[in-house]
Tab-separated table of N, CA and C in Angstrom:
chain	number	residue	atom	x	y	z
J	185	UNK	N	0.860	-1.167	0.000
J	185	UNK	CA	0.000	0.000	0.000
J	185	UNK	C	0.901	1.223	0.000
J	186	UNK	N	0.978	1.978	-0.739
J	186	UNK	CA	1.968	3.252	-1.006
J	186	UNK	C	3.442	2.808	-1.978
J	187	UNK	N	3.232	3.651	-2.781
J	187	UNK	CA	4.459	3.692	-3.396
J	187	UNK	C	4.996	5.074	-3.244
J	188	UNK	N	4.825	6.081	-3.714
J	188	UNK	CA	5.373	7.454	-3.631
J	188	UNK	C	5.959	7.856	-2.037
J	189	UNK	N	6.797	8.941	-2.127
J	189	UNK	CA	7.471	9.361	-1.057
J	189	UNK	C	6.950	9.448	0.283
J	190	UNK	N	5.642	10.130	0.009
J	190	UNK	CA	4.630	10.125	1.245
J	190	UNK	C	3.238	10.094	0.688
J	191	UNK	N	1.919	10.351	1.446
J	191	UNK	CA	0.824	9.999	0.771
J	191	UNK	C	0.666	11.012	0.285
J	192	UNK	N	-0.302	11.545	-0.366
J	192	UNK	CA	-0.792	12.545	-1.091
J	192	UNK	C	0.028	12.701	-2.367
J	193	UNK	N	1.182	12.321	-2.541
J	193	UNK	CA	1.061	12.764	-3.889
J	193	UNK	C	1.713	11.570	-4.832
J	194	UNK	N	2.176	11.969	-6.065
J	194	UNK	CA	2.744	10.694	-7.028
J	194	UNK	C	3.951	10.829	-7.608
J	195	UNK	N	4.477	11.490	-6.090
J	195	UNK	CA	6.193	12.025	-6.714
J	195	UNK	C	6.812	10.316	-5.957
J	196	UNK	N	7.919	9.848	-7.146
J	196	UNK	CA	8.501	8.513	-6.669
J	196	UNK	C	9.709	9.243	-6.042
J	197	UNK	N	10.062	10.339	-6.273
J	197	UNK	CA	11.853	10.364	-6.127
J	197	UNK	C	12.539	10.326	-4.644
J	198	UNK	N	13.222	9.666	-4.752
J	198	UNK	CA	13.914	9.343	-3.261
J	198	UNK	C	13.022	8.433	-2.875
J	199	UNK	N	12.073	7.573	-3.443
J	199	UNK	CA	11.138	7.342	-2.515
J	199	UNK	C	11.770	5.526	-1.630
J	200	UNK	N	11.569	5.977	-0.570
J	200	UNK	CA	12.196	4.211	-0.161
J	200	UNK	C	11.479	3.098	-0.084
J	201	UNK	N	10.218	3.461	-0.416
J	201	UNK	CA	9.073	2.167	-1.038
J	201	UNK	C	9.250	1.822	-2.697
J	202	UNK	N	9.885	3.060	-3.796
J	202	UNK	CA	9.526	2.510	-4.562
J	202	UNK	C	11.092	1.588	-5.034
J	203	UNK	N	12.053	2.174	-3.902
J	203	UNK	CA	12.995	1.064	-4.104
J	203	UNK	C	13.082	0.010	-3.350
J	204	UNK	N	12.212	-0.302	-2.457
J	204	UNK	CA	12.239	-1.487	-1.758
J	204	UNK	C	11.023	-2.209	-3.248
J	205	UNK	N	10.396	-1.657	-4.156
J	205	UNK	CA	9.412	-2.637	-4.773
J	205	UNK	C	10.997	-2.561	-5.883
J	206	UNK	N	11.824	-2.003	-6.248
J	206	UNK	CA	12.448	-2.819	-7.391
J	206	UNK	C	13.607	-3.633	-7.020
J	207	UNK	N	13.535	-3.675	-5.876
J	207	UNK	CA	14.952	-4.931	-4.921
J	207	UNK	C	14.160	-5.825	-5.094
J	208	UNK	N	12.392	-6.247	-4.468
J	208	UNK	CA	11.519	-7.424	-4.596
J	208	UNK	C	11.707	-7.667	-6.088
J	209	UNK	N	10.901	-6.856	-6.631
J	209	UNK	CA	11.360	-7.237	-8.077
J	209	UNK	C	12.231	-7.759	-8.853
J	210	UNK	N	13.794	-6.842	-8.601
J	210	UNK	CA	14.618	-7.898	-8.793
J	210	UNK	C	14.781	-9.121	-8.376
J	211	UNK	N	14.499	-9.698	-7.712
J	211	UNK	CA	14.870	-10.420	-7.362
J	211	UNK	C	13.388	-11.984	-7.476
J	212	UNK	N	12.857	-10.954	-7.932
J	212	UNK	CA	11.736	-12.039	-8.504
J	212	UNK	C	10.104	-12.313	-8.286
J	213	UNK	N	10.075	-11.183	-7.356
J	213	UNK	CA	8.820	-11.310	-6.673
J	213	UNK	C	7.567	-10.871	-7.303
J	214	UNK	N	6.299	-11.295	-7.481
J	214	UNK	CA	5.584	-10.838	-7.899
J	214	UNK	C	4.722	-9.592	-7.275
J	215	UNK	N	4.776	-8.129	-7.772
J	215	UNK	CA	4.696	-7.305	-6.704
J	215	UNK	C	2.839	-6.701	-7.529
J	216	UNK	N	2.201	-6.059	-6.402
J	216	UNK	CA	0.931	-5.334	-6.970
J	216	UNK	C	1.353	-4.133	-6.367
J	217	UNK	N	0.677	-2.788	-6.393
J	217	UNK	CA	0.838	-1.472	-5.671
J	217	UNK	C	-0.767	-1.063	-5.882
J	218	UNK	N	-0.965	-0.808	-4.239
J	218	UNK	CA	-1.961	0.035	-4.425
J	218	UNK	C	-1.349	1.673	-3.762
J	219	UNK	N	-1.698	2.514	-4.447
J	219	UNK	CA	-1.524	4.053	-4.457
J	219	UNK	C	-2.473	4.770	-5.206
J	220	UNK	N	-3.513	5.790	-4.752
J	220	UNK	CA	-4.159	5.981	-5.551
J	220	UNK	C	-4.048	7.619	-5.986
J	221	UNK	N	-2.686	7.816	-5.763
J	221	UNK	CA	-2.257	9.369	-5.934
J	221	UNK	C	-1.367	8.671	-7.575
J	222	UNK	N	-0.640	7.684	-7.551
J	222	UNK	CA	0.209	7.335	-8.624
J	222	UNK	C	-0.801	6.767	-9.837
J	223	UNK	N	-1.356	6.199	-9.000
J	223	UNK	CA	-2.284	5.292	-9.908
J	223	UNK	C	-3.220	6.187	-10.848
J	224	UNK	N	-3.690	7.997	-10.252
J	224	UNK	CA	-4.382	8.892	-11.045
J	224	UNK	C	-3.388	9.602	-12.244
J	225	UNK	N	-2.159	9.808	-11.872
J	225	UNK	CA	-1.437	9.353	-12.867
J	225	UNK	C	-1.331	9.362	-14.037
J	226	UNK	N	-1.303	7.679	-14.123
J	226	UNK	CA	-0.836	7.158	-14.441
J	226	UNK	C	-2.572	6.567	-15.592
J	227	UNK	N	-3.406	6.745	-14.764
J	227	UNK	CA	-5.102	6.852	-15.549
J	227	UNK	C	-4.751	8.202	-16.191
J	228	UNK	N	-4.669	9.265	-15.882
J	228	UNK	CA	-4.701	10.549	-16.471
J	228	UNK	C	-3.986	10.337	-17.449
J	229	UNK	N	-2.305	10.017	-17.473
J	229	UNK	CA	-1.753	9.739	-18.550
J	229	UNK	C	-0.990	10.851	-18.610
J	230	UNK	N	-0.995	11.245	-17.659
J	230	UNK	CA	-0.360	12.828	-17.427
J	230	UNK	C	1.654	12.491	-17.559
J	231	UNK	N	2.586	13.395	-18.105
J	231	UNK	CA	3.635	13.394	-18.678
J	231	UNK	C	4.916	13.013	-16.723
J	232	UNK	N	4.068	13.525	-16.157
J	232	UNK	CA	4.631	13.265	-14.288
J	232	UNK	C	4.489	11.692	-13.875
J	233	UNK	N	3.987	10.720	-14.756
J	233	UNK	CA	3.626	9.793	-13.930
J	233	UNK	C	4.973	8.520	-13.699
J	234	UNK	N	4.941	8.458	-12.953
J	234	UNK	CA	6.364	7.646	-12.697
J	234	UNK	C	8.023	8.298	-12.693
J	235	UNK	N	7.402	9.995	-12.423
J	235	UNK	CA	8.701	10.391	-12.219
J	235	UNK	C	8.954	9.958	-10.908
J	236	UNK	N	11.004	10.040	-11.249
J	236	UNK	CA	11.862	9.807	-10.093
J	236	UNK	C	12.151	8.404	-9.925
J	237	UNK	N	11.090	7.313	-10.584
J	237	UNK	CA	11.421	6.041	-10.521
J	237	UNK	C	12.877	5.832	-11.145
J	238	UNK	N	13.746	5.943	-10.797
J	238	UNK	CA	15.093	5.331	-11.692
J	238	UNK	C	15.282	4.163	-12.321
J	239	UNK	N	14.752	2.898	-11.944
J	239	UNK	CA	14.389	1.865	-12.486
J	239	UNK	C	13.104	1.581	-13.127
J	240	UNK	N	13.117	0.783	-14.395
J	240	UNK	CA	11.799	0.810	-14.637
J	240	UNK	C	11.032	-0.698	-14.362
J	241	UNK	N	10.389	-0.858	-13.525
J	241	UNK	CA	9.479	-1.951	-12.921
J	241	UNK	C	8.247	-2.067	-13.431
J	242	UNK	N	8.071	-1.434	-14.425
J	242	UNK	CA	6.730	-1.821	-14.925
J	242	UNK	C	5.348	-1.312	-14.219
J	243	UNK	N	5.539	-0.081	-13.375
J	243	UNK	CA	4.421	0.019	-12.513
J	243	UNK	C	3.474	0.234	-12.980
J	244	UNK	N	3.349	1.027	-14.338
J	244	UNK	CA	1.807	1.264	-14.507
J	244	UNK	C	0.836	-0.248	-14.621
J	245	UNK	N	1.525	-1.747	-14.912
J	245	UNK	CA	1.111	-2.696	-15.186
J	245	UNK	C	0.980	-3.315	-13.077
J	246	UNK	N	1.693	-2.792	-12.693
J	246	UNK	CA	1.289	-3.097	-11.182
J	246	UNK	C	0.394	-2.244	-10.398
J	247	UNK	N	-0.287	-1.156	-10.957
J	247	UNK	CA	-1.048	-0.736	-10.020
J	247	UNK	C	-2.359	-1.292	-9.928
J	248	UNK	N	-3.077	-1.545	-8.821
J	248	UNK	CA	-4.445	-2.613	-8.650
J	248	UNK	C	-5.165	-1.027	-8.429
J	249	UNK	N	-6.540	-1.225	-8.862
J	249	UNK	CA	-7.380	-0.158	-8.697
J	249	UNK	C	-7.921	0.171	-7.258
J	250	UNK	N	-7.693	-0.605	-6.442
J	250	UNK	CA	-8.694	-0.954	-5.023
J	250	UNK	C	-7.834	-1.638	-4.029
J	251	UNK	N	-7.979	-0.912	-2.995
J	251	UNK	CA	-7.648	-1.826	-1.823
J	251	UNK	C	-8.006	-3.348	-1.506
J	252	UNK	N	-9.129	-3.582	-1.820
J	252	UNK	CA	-9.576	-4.893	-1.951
J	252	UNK	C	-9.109	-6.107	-2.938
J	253	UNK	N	-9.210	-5.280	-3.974
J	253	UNK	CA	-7.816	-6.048	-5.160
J	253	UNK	C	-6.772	-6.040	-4.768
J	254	UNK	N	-6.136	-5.329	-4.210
J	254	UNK	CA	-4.473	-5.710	-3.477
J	254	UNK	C	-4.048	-6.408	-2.778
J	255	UNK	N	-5.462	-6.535	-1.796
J	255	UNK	CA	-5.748	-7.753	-0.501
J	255	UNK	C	-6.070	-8.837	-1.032
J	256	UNK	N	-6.677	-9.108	-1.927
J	256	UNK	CA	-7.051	-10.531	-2.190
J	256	UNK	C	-6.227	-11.114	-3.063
J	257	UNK	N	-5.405	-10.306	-4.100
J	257	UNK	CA	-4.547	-10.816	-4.689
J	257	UNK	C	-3.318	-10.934	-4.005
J	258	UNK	N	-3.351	-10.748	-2.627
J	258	UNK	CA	-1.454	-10.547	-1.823
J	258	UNK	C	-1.216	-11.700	-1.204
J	259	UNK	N	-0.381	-12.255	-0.981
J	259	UNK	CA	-0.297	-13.101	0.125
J	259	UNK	C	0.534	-12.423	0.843
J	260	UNK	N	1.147	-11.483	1.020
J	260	UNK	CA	1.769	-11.019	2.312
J	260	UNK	C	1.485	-9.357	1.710
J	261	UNK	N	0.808	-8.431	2.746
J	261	UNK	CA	0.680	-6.822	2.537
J	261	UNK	C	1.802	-6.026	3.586
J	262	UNK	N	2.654	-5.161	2.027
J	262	UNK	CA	3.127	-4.607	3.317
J	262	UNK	C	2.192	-2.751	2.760
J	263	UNK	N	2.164	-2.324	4.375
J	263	UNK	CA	1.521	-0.511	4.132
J	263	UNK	C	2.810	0.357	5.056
J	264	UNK	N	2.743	0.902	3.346
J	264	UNK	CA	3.823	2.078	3.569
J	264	UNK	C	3.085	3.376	3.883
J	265	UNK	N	2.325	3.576	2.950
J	265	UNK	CA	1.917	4.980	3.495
J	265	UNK	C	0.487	4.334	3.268
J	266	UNK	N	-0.204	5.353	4.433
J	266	UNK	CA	-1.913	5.302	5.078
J	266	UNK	C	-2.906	5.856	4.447
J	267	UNK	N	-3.925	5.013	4.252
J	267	UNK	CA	-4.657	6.605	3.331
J	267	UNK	C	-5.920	5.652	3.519
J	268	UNK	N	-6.867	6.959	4.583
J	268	UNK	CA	-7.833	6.681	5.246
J	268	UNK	C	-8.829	5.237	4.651
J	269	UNK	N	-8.824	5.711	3.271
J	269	UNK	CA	-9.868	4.158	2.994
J	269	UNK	C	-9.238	3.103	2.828
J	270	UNK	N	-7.950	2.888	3.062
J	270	UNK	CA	-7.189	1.216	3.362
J	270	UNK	C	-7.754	0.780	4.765
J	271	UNK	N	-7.764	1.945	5.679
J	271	UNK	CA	-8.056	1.626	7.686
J	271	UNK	C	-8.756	0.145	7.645
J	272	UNK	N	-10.017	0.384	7.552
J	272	UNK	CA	-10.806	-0.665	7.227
J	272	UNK	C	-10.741	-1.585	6.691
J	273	UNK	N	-10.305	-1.658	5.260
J	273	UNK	CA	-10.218	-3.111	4.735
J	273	UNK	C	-9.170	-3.588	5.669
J	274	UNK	N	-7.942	-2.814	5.663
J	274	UNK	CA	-6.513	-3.243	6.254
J	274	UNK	C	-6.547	-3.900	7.149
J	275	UNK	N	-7.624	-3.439	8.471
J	275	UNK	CA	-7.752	-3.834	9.975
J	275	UNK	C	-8.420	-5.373	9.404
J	276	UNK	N	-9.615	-5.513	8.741
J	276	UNK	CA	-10.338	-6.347	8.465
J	276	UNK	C	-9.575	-7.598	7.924
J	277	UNK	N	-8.127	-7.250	7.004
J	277	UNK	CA	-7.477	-8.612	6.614
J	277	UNK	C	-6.500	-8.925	8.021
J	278	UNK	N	-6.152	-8.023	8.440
J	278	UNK	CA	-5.089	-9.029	9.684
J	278	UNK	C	-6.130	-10.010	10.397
J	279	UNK	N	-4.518	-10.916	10.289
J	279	UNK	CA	-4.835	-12.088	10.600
J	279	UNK	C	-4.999	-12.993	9.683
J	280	UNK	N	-5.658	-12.930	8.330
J	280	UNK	CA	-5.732	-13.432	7.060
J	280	UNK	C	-4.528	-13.537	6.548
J	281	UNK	N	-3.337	-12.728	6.400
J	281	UNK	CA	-2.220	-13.138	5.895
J	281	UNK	C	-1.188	-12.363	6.635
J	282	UNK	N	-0.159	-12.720	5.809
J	282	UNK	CA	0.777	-11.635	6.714
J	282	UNK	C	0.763	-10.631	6.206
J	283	UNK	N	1.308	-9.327	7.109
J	283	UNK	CA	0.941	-7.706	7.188
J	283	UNK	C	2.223	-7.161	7.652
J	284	UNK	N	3.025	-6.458	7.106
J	284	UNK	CA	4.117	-5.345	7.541
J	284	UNK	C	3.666	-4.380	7.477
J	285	UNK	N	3.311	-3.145	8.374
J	285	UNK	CA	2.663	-2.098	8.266
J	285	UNK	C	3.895	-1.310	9.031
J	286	UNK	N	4.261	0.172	8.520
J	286	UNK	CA	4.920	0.888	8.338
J	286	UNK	C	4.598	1.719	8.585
J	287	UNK	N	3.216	1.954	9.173
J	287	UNK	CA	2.491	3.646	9.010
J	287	UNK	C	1.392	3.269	10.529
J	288	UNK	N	1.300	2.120	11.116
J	288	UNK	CA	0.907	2.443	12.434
J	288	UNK	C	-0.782	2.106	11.595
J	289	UNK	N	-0.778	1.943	11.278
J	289	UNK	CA	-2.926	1.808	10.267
J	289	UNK	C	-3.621	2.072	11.464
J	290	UNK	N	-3.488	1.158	12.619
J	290	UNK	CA	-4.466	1.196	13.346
J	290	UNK	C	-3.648	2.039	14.949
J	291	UNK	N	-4.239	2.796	15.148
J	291	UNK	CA	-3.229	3.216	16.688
J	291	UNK	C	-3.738	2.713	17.616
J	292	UNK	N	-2.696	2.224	18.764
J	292	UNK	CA	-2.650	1.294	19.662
J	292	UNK	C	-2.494	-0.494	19.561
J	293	UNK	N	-2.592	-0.253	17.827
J	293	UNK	CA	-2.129	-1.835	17.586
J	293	UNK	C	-1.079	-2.703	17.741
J	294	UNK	N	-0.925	-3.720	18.361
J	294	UNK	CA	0.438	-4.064	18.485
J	294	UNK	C	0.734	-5.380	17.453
J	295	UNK	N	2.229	-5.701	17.326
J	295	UNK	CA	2.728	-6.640	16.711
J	295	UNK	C	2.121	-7.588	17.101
J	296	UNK	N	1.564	-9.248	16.315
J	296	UNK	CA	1.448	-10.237	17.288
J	296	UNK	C	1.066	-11.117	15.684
J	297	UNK	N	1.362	-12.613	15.848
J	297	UNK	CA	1.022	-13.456	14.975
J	297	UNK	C	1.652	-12.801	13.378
J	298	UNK	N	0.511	-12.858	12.403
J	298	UNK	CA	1.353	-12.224	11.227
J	298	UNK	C	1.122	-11.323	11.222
J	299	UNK	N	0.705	-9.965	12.059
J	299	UNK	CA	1.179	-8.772	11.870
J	299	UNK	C	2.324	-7.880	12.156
J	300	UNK	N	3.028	-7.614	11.751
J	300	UNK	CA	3.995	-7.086	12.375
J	300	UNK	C	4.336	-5.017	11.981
J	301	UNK	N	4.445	-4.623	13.093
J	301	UNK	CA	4.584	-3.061	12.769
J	301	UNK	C	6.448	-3.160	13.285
J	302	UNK	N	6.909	-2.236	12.279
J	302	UNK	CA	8.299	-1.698	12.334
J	302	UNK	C	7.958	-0.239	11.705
J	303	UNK	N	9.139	0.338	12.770
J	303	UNK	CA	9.446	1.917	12.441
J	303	UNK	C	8.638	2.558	13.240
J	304	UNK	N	7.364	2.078	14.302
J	304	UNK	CA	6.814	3.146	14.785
J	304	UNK	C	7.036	2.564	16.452
C-alpha cells in the first residue's frame, strides 16, 4: 500500500518504497501497488507519472485499482503509506495473511502473529 514518497502525492523520487518494490522485483517477486495518488497518474496519462522512478518496474502494469484487489490478490501486505480508505479493509485482513505495516494503520495496535509493525 503506497508507493510514492509520502501519501498525497505521485512524486517517486527518493522514494524508499519505490525502491524497496524494485529490490523485490529484482529479485523475482511478484509485486501489486496500491496508491491511488500514482495510480491517477498514471489513468490521467499525465507526462509526471512515474517520475523519479530510476528503475523501470513496470508500474503502470502493477497498479491494482482498489484496496480490496491488493488484498485478495497478496499473500503477504506490506503498508507504507496510510490513506484513510485502506483503515478498514486493512484492519479487516489481519490475521488473514501476513501484514508489515509501516504507518501504524491502526493506533494502539500491536505486533502479534502475522502482523507485524516496524518503524513506529
Amino acid at each position: 500500500v503506497g508507493i510514492s514518497f509520502k501519501p498525497g502525492t505521485d512524486d517517486l523520487r527518493e522514494s524508499p518504497l519505490a525502491e524497496l518494490a524494485a529490490r523485490l522485483i529484482g529479485r523475482g517477486m511478484d509485486l501489486r501497488v496500491y496508491d491511488p495518488f500514482v495510480t491517477e497518474a498514471f489513468t490521467s496519462d499525465t507526462t509526471a507519472a512515474g517520475r523519479g522512478l530510476e528503475v523501470d518496474i513496470g508500474l503502470g502494469s502493477r497498479l491494482v485499482e482498489s484496496i480490496d484487489e491488493l488484498i485478495e490478490g497478496s499473500e503477504i501486505v506490506l503498508v507504507g503509506n496510510r490513506y484513510d480508505e485502506t483503515v478498514q479493509p486493512l484492519k479487516a485482513a489481519m490475521g488473514n495473511r501476513p501484514m508489515i505495516d509501516l504507518t501504524r494503520i491502526v493506533p494502539g495496535q500491536r505486533s502479534d502473529g502475522s502482523y507485524e509493525g516496524i518503524c513506529w
